[in-house]
Amino acid sequence: MAEIFISYTHKDNVRLSGEECGWIDLFHEALRVRLASLAGYEVGIWRDPKTTGNDLLTPRIEHEVAQASFFVAVLSPAYMNSQWCQKEMRVFAETAKMRGGLNLGAKSRFIKVIKTPIDLRHHAQTPAGEHFAELLGYKFYALNDRGVPLEVDPRFGSSQKRDFCVAVNEVAYDISLALADFNGNGVAEHDATTRRIYVAETSFDVTPDRDRVRRELQQYGYIVLPERAYEYSSHYVDRVRDDLLQCALSVHPIGKSYGIVPEGDSKSIVALQYETALETSRDTGLTVLPWMPADFMSRDDRLNRFIEKVRDDPRLFIGPIENLKAVIHDALNEPRRVDTIVQGRKADGRWLYAICDKADCDSVKPYEDALIERGIDVALPLFEGDESEMRLDHVENLKNCDAALIYYGRGSEYWFRSKLLDLRKTFGYGRTRPFLLKAVLLADPRGSSKDQFRSAELVVINAYGAFTTSHVDAIYHAFHTEHEPAI
């Protein structure tokens, strides 16, 4: 008996001239191989060869559909027009209801693979529209600059083959987890709120990043909500709130467009989810984490007005997606892979975190030596390792240091602004006590942005030219002067 039934239309498995395999053939084989690796045994997968285009559901097909644990549908316009495929779905739905139901916990036993994008709202009365409208699904296509969908096809080169294998792996991974639960071999249900994370719906340009975050969190064992797409109806906010109330953390990706506006509302889904999360956090302690890419620019006035509100959020993170993952893991108190030991740091002593660009390491060394001589230990950032390790170390230093100093020398203006933002958001990262000192040291090379820099919350030290002990004296004096925390 096959555990997986693949439903598809023969039009999506047409073989190119000289090719031995069609797209479905390649998908089936890749899924079989990856599932065997993830599940630890050969998972039974069945599909009808469908060498003809008639709409007869044979007894063999009906038997395989009825016995399958999961139904994988490869959606495309041709699939939606196939009476054969619709019959397969209907048979699976009817028999699944008698064999434990259509859902496994909050997960559907229907698996939605999207080969070519379709609007299921136009097929609301079909079995596909009924069972797939709210499922998130797995995308096997990308949009070009004109918004035209291009199918991911491993027959079209190494890049396409890589993207195809990545997408198949996501399908296989989730099926392997669902199979374990279905067969009674899975891990017991996670502690409710502490293992549930809300990853908000967003605009199309950052949806691929949002999906990457979802998959990684699932691989760490978290339950990620929403598990199904919402209807953009007048009940949208109620559905969002119901899911948020189950979670310990919500992540809100913000892209370059305002996003879909639900029926009867004036705000987009991006704004509604974020605002609902803030309201929920006041009652439940939900941690709300908004994120924007570093290159954010928009001409949409509605979006810009929303962004102005978000910029006041101390937890707002602006930066690469890889760094966002590290911030999420830090907020969730995941076990860290970074065990950094800063030379000379005393367990009971005061220490200063000197934030600098890698190009300024040699220039910072005299300050480090002089401060250590005065009894102040100094920690520098990590410059080796992957992005997530360096980010985790940076945030951990900001949370635990007694004082922080940004050495603004060869670093770019963007680098400087990002470090200022991190310093201002430190309490959002989990810091619980005020700094003894927050300072910026302006060093060569000179520039107009440096000369014009002023701050009411940071001590600014002009240290152009050659190193002198007077610059160190200024840091030392500020370090031992009481300051009101200004964050």
mmCIF file of C-alpha atoms in Angstrom, residues 118-469:
data_model
loop_
_atom_site.group_PDB
_atom_site.id
_atom_site.type_symbol
_atom_site.label_atom_id
_atom_site.label_comp_id
_atom_site.label_asym_id
_atom_site.label_seq_id
_atom_site.Cartn_x
_atom_site.Cartn_y
_atom_site.Cartn_z
ATOM 1 C CA ILE A 118 -3.494 29.684 -10.290
ATOM 2 C CA ASP A 119 -6.188 31.747 -8.597
ATOM 3 C CA LEU A 120 -8.219 29.251 -6.593
ATOM 4 C CA ARG A 121 -10.900 31.856 -5.981
ATOM 5 C CA HIS A 122 -12.042 31.184 -9.543
ATOM 6 C CA HIS A 123 -12.462 27.490 -8.679
ATOM 7 C CA ALA A 124 -14.258 27.833 -5.345
ATOM 8 C CA GLN A 125 -16.891 25.226 -6.239
ATOM 9 C CA THR A 126 -14.382 22.516 -7.195
ATOM 10 C CA PRO A 127 -12.733 19.995 -4.813
ATOM 11 C CA ALA A 128 -9.413 21.796 -5.384
ATOM 12 C CA GLY A 129 -10.937 25.124 -4.438
ATOM 13 C CA GLU A 130 -12.541 23.607 -1.356
ATOM 14 C CA HIS A 131 -9.477 21.809 -0.007
ATOM 15 C CA PHE A 132 -6.550 23.936 -1.236
ATOM 16 C CA ALA A 133 -7.731 27.546 -0.981
ATOM 17 C CA GLU A 134 -6.341 28.025 2.545
ATOM 18 C CA LEU A 135 -3.249 25.815 2.292
ATOM 19 C CA LEU A 136 0.080 27.643 1.897
ATOM 20 C CA GLY A 137 1.567 25.140 -0.531
ATOM 21 C CA TYR A 138 5.027 24.685 -2.052
ATOM 22 C CA LYS A 139 6.024 26.887 -4.988
ATOM 23 C CA PHE A 140 7.885 25.394 -7.934
ATOM 24 C CA TYR A 141 8.038 28.621 -9.896
ATOM 25 C CA ALA A 142 9.558 32.096 -9.716
ATOM 26 C CA LEU A 143 8.484 35.434 -11.180
ATOM 27 C CA ASN A 144 10.704 37.378 -13.553
ATOM 28 C CA ASP A 145 11.033 41.187 -13.574
ATOM 29 C CA ARG A 146 7.733 41.485 -15.458
ATOM 30 C CA GLY A 147 5.910 39.275 -12.987
ATOM 31 C CA VAL A 148 5.685 36.371 -15.436
ATOM 32 C CA PRO A 149 5.834 32.947 -13.698
ATOM 33 C CA LEU A 150 8.699 30.668 -14.738
ATOM 34 C CA GLU A 151 8.485 27.025 -13.699
ATOM 35 C CA VAL A 152 11.477 25.556 -11.892
ATOM 36 C CA ASP A 153 12.588 22.749 -14.208
ATOM 37 C CA PRO A 154 15.745 20.669 -13.506
ATOM 38 C CA ARG A 155 16.105 19.979 -17.218
ATOM 39 C CA PHE A 156 17.077 23.610 -17.831
ATOM 40 C CA GLY A 157 20.535 23.772 -16.242
ATOM 41 C CA SER A 158 22.363 23.492 -12.938
ATOM 42 C CA SER A 159 20.767 26.584 -11.373
ATOM 43 C CA GLN A 160 17.265 25.279 -12.107
ATOM 44 C CA LYS A 161 18.222 21.834 -10.837
ATOM 45 C CA ARG A 162 19.441 23.323 -7.549
ATOM 46 C CA ASP A 163 16.224 25.320 -7.032
ATOM 47 C CA PHE A 164 14.171 22.245 -7.914
ATOM 48 C CA CYS A 165 16.003 20.085 -5.351
ATOM 49 C CA VAL A 166 15.594 22.760 -2.653
ATOM 50 C CA ALA A 167 11.836 22.895 -3.267
ATOM 51 C CA VAL A 168 11.505 19.087 -3.291
ATOM 52 C CA ASN A 169 13.434 18.919 -0.018
ATOM 53 C CA GLU A 170 10.911 21.241 1.646
ATOM 54 C CA VAL A 171 8.015 19.048 0.505
ATOM 55 C CA ALA A 172 9.800 15.877 1.600
ATOM 56 C CA TYR A 173 10.786 17.289 4.984
ATOM 57 C CA ASP A 174 7.240 18.276 5.915
ATOM 58 C CA ILE A 175 5.802 14.986 4.646
ATOM 59 C CA SER A 176 8.359 13.024 6.688
ATOM 60 C CA LEU A 177 7.259 14.835 9.866
ATOM 61 C CA ALA A 178 3.602 14.315 9.044
ATOM 62 C CA LEU A 179 4.176 10.614 8.312
ATOM 63 C CA ALA A 180 5.869 10.163 11.688
ATOM 64 C CA ASP A 181 2.877 11.713 13.447
ATOM 65 C CA PHE A 182 0.391 9.774 11.303
ATOM 66 C CA ASN A 183 2.104 6.481 12.075
ATOM 67 C CA GLY A 184 2.309 7.256 15.787
ATOM 68 C CA ASN A 185 6.087 7.595 15.821
ATOM 69 C CA GLY A 186 6.303 11.350 16.203
ATOM 70 C CA VAL A 187 7.352 13.396 19.178
ATOM 71 C CA ALA A 188 4.580 14.357 21.591
ATOM 72 C CA GLU A 189 2.898 17.680 20.998
ATOM 73 C CA HIS A 190 5.160 20.570 21.939
ATOM 74 C CA ASP A 191 4.366 22.755 24.907
ATOM 75 C CA ALA A 192 1.731 25.032 23.498
ATOM 76 C CA THR A 193 2.774 28.676 23.498
ATOM 77 C CA THR A 194 6.531 28.306 23.977
ATOM 78 C CA ARG A 195 6.922 26.259 20.786
ATOM 79 C CA ARG A 196 4.588 28.243 18.529
ATOM 80 C CA ILE A 197 5.783 31.135 16.382
ATOM 81 C CA TYR A 198 3.726 33.407 14.171
ATOM 82 C CA VAL A 199 5.366 34.389 10.859
ATOM 83 C CA ALA A 200 3.171 37.048 9.291
ATOM 84 C CA GLU A 201 1.880 37.147 5.748
ATOM 85 C CA THR A 202 3.584 39.860 3.753
ATOM 86 C CA SER A 203 3.938 41.482 0.337
ATOM 87 C CA PHE A 204 5.068 39.365 -2.588
ATOM 88 C CA ASP A 205 8.634 40.728 -2.838
ATOM 89 C CA VAL A 206 9.679 39.351 0.569
ATOM 90 C CA THR A 207 7.465 36.249 0.570
ATOM 91 C CA PRO A 208 10.415 34.000 -0.464
ATOM 92 C CA ASP A 209 12.368 35.263 2.579
ATOM 93 C CA ARG A 210 9.338 34.716 4.784
ATOM 94 C CA ASP A 211 9.028 31.145 3.515
ATOM 95 C CA ARG A 212 12.723 30.482 4.239
ATOM 96 C CA VAL A 213 12.257 31.651 7.817
ATOM 97 C CA ARG A 214 9.178 29.424 8.209
ATOM 98 C CA ARG A 215 11.037 26.335 6.979
ATOM 99 C CA GLU A 216 14.068 26.927 9.179
ATOM 100 C CA LEU A 217 11.940 27.400 12.291
ATOM 101 C CA GLN A 218 10.054 24.202 11.493
ATOM 102 C CA GLN A 219 13.366 22.385 11.181
ATOM 103 C CA TYR A 220 14.246 23.600 14.692
ATOM 104 C CA GLY A 221 11.073 21.914 15.918
ATOM 105 C CA TYR A 222 8.772 24.936 16.204
ATOM 106 C CA ILE A 223 5.133 24.989 15.177
ATOM 107 C CA VAL A 224 4.753 27.922 12.779
ATOM 108 C CA LEU A 225 1.439 29.746 12.381
ATOM 109 C CA PRO A 226 -0.568 30.464 10.361
ATOM 110 C CA GLU A 227 -0.560 26.940 8.970
ATOM 111 C CA ARG A 228 -3.158 27.881 6.375
ATOM 112 C CA ALA A 229 -3.671 30.996 4.298
ATOM 113 C CA TYR A 230 -6.369 33.322 5.606
ATOM 114 C CA GLU A 231 -9.366 34.491 3.633
ATOM 115 C CA TYR A 232 -9.152 38.244 3.077
ATOM 116 C CA SER A 233 -12.592 38.797 4.536
ATOM 117 C CA SER A 234 -14.064 40.969 7.278
ATOM 118 C CA HIS A 235 -12.997 38.271 9.800
ATOM 119 C CA TYR A 236 -9.319 38.546 8.870
ATOM 120 C CA VAL A 237 -8.196 40.236 12.109
ATOM 121 C CA ASP A 238 -10.114 37.724 14.247
ATOM 122 C CA ARG A 239 -8.292 34.840 12.557
ATOM 123 C CA VAL A 240 -4.942 36.581 13.053
ATOM 124 C CA ARG A 241 -5.644 37.243 16.750
ATOM 125 C CA ASP A 242 -6.675 33.626 17.362
ATOM 126 C CA ASP A 243 -3.315 32.410 16.035
ATOM 127 C CA LEU A 244 -1.272 35.088 17.809
ATOM 128 C CA LEU A 245 -2.781 34.135 21.164
ATOM 129 C CA GLN A 246 -1.159 30.698 20.801
ATOM 130 C CA CYS A 247 2.350 32.058 20.173
ATOM 131 C CA ALA A 248 5.371 33.278 22.112
ATOM 132 C CA LEU A 249 6.879 35.259 19.222
ATOM 133 C CA SER A 250 5.616 36.903 16.048
ATOM 134 C CA VAL A 251 7.833 37.864 13.093
ATOM 135 C CA HIS A 252 6.638 40.555 10.668
ATOM 136 C CA PRO A 253 8.505 40.871 7.336
ATOM 137 C CA ILE A 254 7.886 44.242 5.650
ATOM 138 C CA GLY A 255 8.500 44.570 1.920
ATOM 139 C CA LYS A 256 8.412 47.319 -0.669
ATOM 140 C CA SER A 257 4.675 47.279 -1.324
ATOM 141 C CA TYR A 258 1.787 47.968 1.034
ATOM 142 C CA GLY A 259 0.194 44.541 0.636
ATOM 143 C CA ILE A 260 -3.311 43.173 0.138
ATOM 144 C CA VAL A 261 -6.175 45.043 1.837
ATOM 145 C CA PRO A 262 -8.858 42.657 3.195
ATOM 146 C CA GLU A 263 -12.518 43.132 2.387
ATOM 147 C CA GLY A 264 -14.115 45.991 4.311
ATOM 148 C CA ASP A 265 -10.844 47.356 5.707
ATOM 149 C CA SER A 266 -8.573 50.297 4.853
ATOM 150 C CA LYS A 267 -5.287 48.763 6.092
ATOM 151 C CA SER A 268 -3.185 46.067 4.467
ATOM 152 C CA ILE A 269 -2.563 42.595 5.884
ATOM 153 C CA VAL A 270 0.989 43.705 6.749
ATOM 154 C CA ALA A 271 -0.233 46.575 8.923
ATOM 155 C CA LEU A 272 -3.182 44.658 10.399
ATOM 156 C CA GLN A 273 -1.059 41.709 11.552
ATOM 157 C CA TYR A 274 1.588 43.958 13.097
ATOM 158 C CA GLU A 275 -0.930 46.137 14.934
ATOM 159 C CA THR A 276 -2.888 43.099 16.133
ATOM 160 C CA ALA A 277 0.362 41.553 17.404
ATOM 161 C CA LEU A 278 1.167 44.713 19.399
ATOM 162 C CA GLU A 279 -2.291 44.658 20.962
ATOM 163 C CA THR A 280 -1.919 40.964 21.816
ATOM 164 C CA SER A 281 1.525 41.517 23.329
ATOM 165 C CA ARG A 282 0.097 43.846 25.981
ATOM 166 C CA ASP A 283 -2.036 41.022 27.360
ATOM 167 C CA THR A 284 0.104 37.942 26.750
ATOM 168 C CA GLY A 285 3.744 39.083 26.681
ATOM 169 C CA LEU A 286 4.042 38.094 23.016
ATOM 170 C CA THR A 287 7.412 39.200 21.587
ATOM 171 C CA VAL A 288 6.836 41.156 18.347
ATOM 172 C CA LEU A 289 9.735 41.315 15.894
ATOM 173 C CA PRO A 290 9.328 43.439 12.723
ATOM 174 C CA TRP A 291 11.942 43.111 9.967
ATOM 175 C CA MET A 292 12.830 45.164 6.885
ATOM 176 C CA PRO A 293 15.564 44.558 4.278
ATOM 177 C CA ALA A 294 18.454 47.028 4.466
ATOM 178 C CA ASP A 295 17.811 48.449 0.979
ATOM 179 C CA PHE A 296 14.247 49.535 1.784
ATOM 180 C CA MET A 297 12.776 52.287 -0.425
ATOM 181 C CA SER A 298 9.154 52.898 -1.360
ATOM 182 C CA ARG A 299 7.088 55.507 -3.180
ATOM 183 C CA ASP A 300 3.854 54.242 -1.620
ATOM 184 C CA ASP A 301 2.642 56.906 0.815
ATOM 185 C CA ARG A 302 0.489 54.408 2.753
ATOM 186 C CA LEU A 303 3.469 52.120 3.279
ATOM 187 C CA ASN A 304 5.764 55.000 4.249
ATOM 188 C CA ARG A 305 3.281 56.202 6.885
ATOM 189 C CA PHE A 306 3.151 52.679 8.296
ATOM 190 C CA ILE A 307 6.961 52.449 8.282
ATOM 191 C CA GLU A 308 7.221 55.671 10.301
ATOM 192 C CA LYS A 309 5.256 53.959 13.091
ATOM 193 C CA VAL A 310 7.305 50.765 12.886
ATOM 194 C CA ARG A 311 10.591 52.688 13.162
ATOM 195 C CA ASP A 312 9.670 53.559 16.746
ATOM 196 C CA ASP A 313 9.618 49.863 17.655
ATOM 197 C CA PRO A 314 12.790 49.053 19.649
ATOM 198 C CA ARG A 315 12.749 45.530 18.236
ATOM 199 C CA LEU A 316 12.727 46.612 14.587
ATOM 200 C CA PHE A 317 15.513 44.767 12.779
ATOM 201 C CA ILE A 318 16.886 46.122 9.499
ATOM 202 C CA GLY A 319 19.358 43.898 7.702
ATOM 203 C CA PRO A 320 19.955 40.696 5.716
ATOM 204 C CA ILE A 321 17.639 37.716 6.066
ATOM 205 C CA GLU A 322 20.467 35.562 7.444
ATOM 206 C CA ASN A 323 20.946 38.020 10.304
ATOM 207 C CA LEU A 324 17.205 38.039 10.965
ATOM 208 C CA LYS A 325 17.337 34.300 11.604
ATOM 209 C CA ALA A 326 20.031 34.855 14.218
ATOM 210 C CA VAL A 327 17.945 37.568 15.928
ATOM 211 C CA ILE A 328 14.935 35.225 16.014
ATOM 212 C CA HIS A 329 16.967 32.424 17.518
ATOM 213 C CA ASP A 330 18.378 34.829 20.082
ATOM 214 C CA ALA A 331 14.894 36.025 21.046
ATOM 215 C CA LEU A 332 13.810 32.420 21.485
ATOM 216 C CA ASN A 333 16.865 31.614 23.625
ATOM 217 C CA GLU A 334 17.998 28.863 21.294
ATOM 218 C CA PRO A 335 21.192 27.114 22.443
ATOM 219 C CA ARG A 336 24.042 29.085 20.926
ATOM 220 C CA ARG A 337 26.754 27.601 18.753
ATOM 221 C CA VAL A 338 29.050 30.498 19.646
ATOM 222 C CA ASP A 339 31.184 30.138 22.759
ATOM 223 C CA THR A 340 33.298 33.262 22.536
ATOM 224 C CA ILE A 341 35.963 33.777 25.236
ATOM 225 C CA VAL A 342 37.276 37.315 25.238
ATOM 226 C CA GLN A 343 40.893 37.387 26.334
ATOM 227 C CA GLY A 344 41.462 39.303 29.534
ATOM 228 C CA ARG A 345 37.778 39.649 30.485
ATOM 229 C CA LYS A 346 37.232 39.174 34.210
ATOM 230 C CA ALA A 347 34.124 37.403 35.449
ATOM 231 C CA ASP A 348 33.454 40.118 38.058
ATOM 232 C CA GLY A 349 35.087 43.074 36.260
ATOM 233 C CA ARG A 350 33.686 45.867 34.117
ATOM 234 C CA TRP A 351 34.219 45.679 30.391
ATOM 235 C CA LEU A 352 33.675 47.725 27.285
ATOM 236 C CA TYR A 353 32.468 46.444 23.930
ATOM 237 C CA ALA A 354 34.454 48.248 21.199
ATOM 238 C CA ILE A 355 32.401 47.987 17.991
ATOM 239 C CA CYS A 356 34.606 48.471 14.952
ATOM 240 C CA ASP A 357 34.963 47.509 11.311
ATOM 241 C CA LYS A 358 37.447 44.744 10.525
ATOM 242 C CA ALA A 359 39.609 47.274 8.660
ATOM 243 C CA ASP A 360 40.071 49.231 11.929
ATOM 244 C CA CYS A 361 41.326 46.368 14.127
ATOM 245 C CA ASP A 362 44.936 47.593 14.107
ATOM 246 C CA SER A 363 43.859 51.170 14.866
ATOM 247 C CA VAL A 364 41.755 50.035 17.830
ATOM 248 C CA LYS A 365 44.599 47.987 19.367
ATOM 249 C CA PRO A 366 46.326 50.959 21.149
ATOM 250 C CA TYR A 367 42.998 51.927 22.768
ATOM 251 C CA GLU A 368 42.427 48.329 23.847
ATOM 252 C CA ASP A 369 45.892 48.097 25.440
ATOM 253 C CA ALA A 370 45.594 51.452 27.209
ATOM 254 C CA LEU A 371 42.120 50.686 28.600
ATOM 255 C CA ILE A 372 43.209 47.288 29.906
ATOM 256 C CA GLU A 373 46.111 49.014 31.703
ATOM 257 C CA ARG A 374 43.510 51.248 33.377
ATOM 258 C CA GLY A 375 41.493 48.216 34.558
ATOM 259 C CA ILE A 376 38.838 48.184 31.823
ATOM 260 C CA ASP A 377 38.594 44.952 29.825
ATOM 261 C CA VAL A 378 37.777 45.287 26.128
ATOM 262 C CA ALA A 379 35.842 42.969 23.796
ATOM 263 C CA LEU A 380 36.006 43.275 20.011
ATOM 264 C CA PRO A 381 33.495 41.859 17.523
ATOM 265 C CA LEU A 382 33.942 38.481 15.861
ATOM 266 C CA PHE A 383 35.340 38.765 12.337
ATOM 267 C CA GLU A 384 35.584 35.048 11.530
ATOM 268 C CA GLY A 385 32.737 32.548 11.121
ATOM 269 C CA ASP A 386 29.405 32.634 9.354
ATOM 270 C CA GLU A 387 26.980 35.562 9.469
ATOM 271 C CA SER A 388 24.723 34.013 12.106
ATOM 272 C CA GLU A 389 27.636 33.345 14.481
ATOM 273 C CA MET A 390 28.964 36.896 14.166
ATOM 274 C CA ARG A 391 25.488 38.359 14.644
ATOM 275 C CA LEU A 392 24.804 36.264 17.753
ATOM 276 C CA ASP A 393 28.125 37.311 19.275
ATOM 277 C CA HIS A 394 27.425 40.987 18.508
ATOM 278 C CA VAL A 395 23.973 40.921 20.132
ATOM 279 C CA GLU A 396 25.276 38.992 23.145
ATOM 280 C CA ASN A 397 28.018 41.579 23.712
ATOM 281 C CA LEU A 398 25.503 44.431 23.483
ATOM 282 C CA LYS A 399 23.277 42.724 26.060
ATOM 283 C CA ASN A 400 26.032 42.001 28.600
ATOM 284 C CA CYS A 401 28.746 44.673 28.344
ATOM 285 C CA ASP A 402 29.052 47.480 30.885
ATOM 286 C CA ALA A 403 29.816 50.076 28.223
ATOM 287 C CA ALA A 404 29.707 50.255 24.424
ATOM 288 C CA LEU A 405 31.841 52.342 22.089
ATOM 289 C CA ILE A 406 31.524 52.582 18.313
ATOM 290 C CA TYR A 407 34.903 53.224 16.666
ATOM 291 C CA TYR A 408 33.935 55.105 13.486
ATOM 292 C CA GLY A 409 36.999 54.979 11.272
ATOM 293 C CA ARG A 410 37.132 53.151 7.945
ATOM 294 C CA GLY A 411 33.630 51.744 8.234
ATOM 295 C CA SER A 412 31.061 53.057 5.736
ATOM 296 C CA GLU A 413 28.305 55.446 6.708
ATOM 297 C CA TYR A 414 25.788 52.595 6.292
ATOM 298 C CA TRP A 415 27.872 50.405 8.617
ATOM 299 C CA PHE A 416 27.928 53.213 11.212
ATOM 300 C CA ARG A 417 24.173 53.802 10.998
ATOM 301 C CA SER A 418 23.437 50.092 11.412
ATOM 302 C CA LYS A 419 25.615 49.908 14.542
ATOM 303 C CA LEU A 420 23.918 53.015 15.971
ATOM 304 C CA LEU A 421 20.547 51.358 15.385
ATOM 305 C CA ASP A 422 21.709 48.176 17.117
ATOM 306 C CA LEU A 423 22.882 50.211 20.103
ATOM 307 C CA ARG A 424 19.540 52.000 20.344
ATOM 308 C CA LYS A 425 17.640 48.722 20.195
ATOM 309 C CA THR A 426 19.714 46.878 22.802
ATOM 310 C CA PHE A 427 16.966 46.737 25.408
ATOM 311 C CA GLY A 428 14.718 45.227 22.756
ATOM 312 C CA TYR A 429 17.305 42.461 22.394
ATOM 313 C CA GLY A 430 16.941 41.642 26.092
ATOM 314 C CA ARG A 431 19.348 43.962 27.946
ATOM 315 C CA THR A 432 18.107 44.605 31.500
ATOM 316 C CA ARG A 433 20.425 47.314 32.905
ATOM 317 C CA PRO A 434 21.629 50.754 31.784
ATOM 318 C CA PHE A 435 25.040 51.332 30.185
ATOM 319 C CA LEU A 436 27.805 52.975 32.164
ATOM 320 C CA LEU A 437 28.841 54.561 28.887
ATOM 321 C CA LYS A 438 27.616 54.767 25.313
ATOM 322 C CA ALA A 439 30.073 56.540 23.066
ATOM 323 C CA VAL A 440 31.197 57.151 19.504
ATOM 324 C CA LEU A 441 34.858 57.727 18.730
ATOM 325 C CA LEU A 442 35.404 59.601 15.440
ATOM 326 C CA ALA A 443 38.685 58.553 13.792
ATOM 327 C CA ASP A 444 40.441 58.965 10.454
ATOM 328 C CA PRO A 445 39.664 59.222 7.630
ATOM 329 C CA ARG A 446 37.684 62.425 8.061
ATOM 330 C CA GLY A 447 34.396 62.890 6.248
ATOM 331 C CA SER A 448 31.479 65.273 6.191
ATOM 332 C CA SER A 449 29.122 62.748 7.827
ATOM 333 C CA LYS A 450 31.533 62.351 10.728
ATOM 334 C CA ASP A 451 32.135 66.074 11.160
ATOM 335 C CA GLN A 452 28.387 66.711 11.271
ATOM 336 C CA PHE A 453 27.553 63.900 13.689
ATOM 337 C CA ARG A 454 25.927 65.034 16.946
ATOM 338 C CA SER A 455 24.129 63.054 19.638
ATOM 339 C CA ALA A 456 22.186 63.818 22.827
ATOM 340 C CA GLU A 457 22.378 60.234 24.077
ATOM 341 C CA LEU A 458 25.995 59.286 23.265
ATOM 342 C CA VAL A 459 29.350 60.696 24.304
ATOM 343 C CA VAL A 460 31.112 61.832 21.115
ATOM 344 C CA ILE A 461 34.931 61.759 21.180
ATOM 345 C CA ASN A 462 36.868 63.513 18.413
ATOM 346 C CA ALA A 463 39.979 61.360 17.890
ATOM 347 C CA TYR A 464 41.230 62.408 14.468
ATOM 348 C CA GLY A 465 44.936 62.145 13.844
ATOM 349 C CA ALA A 466 47.496 59.981 15.610
ATOM 350 C CA PHE A 467 46.604 58.012 18.727
ATOM 351 C CA THR A 468 47.103 59.878 22.019
ATOM 352 C CA THR A 469 46.412 58.891 25.605
#
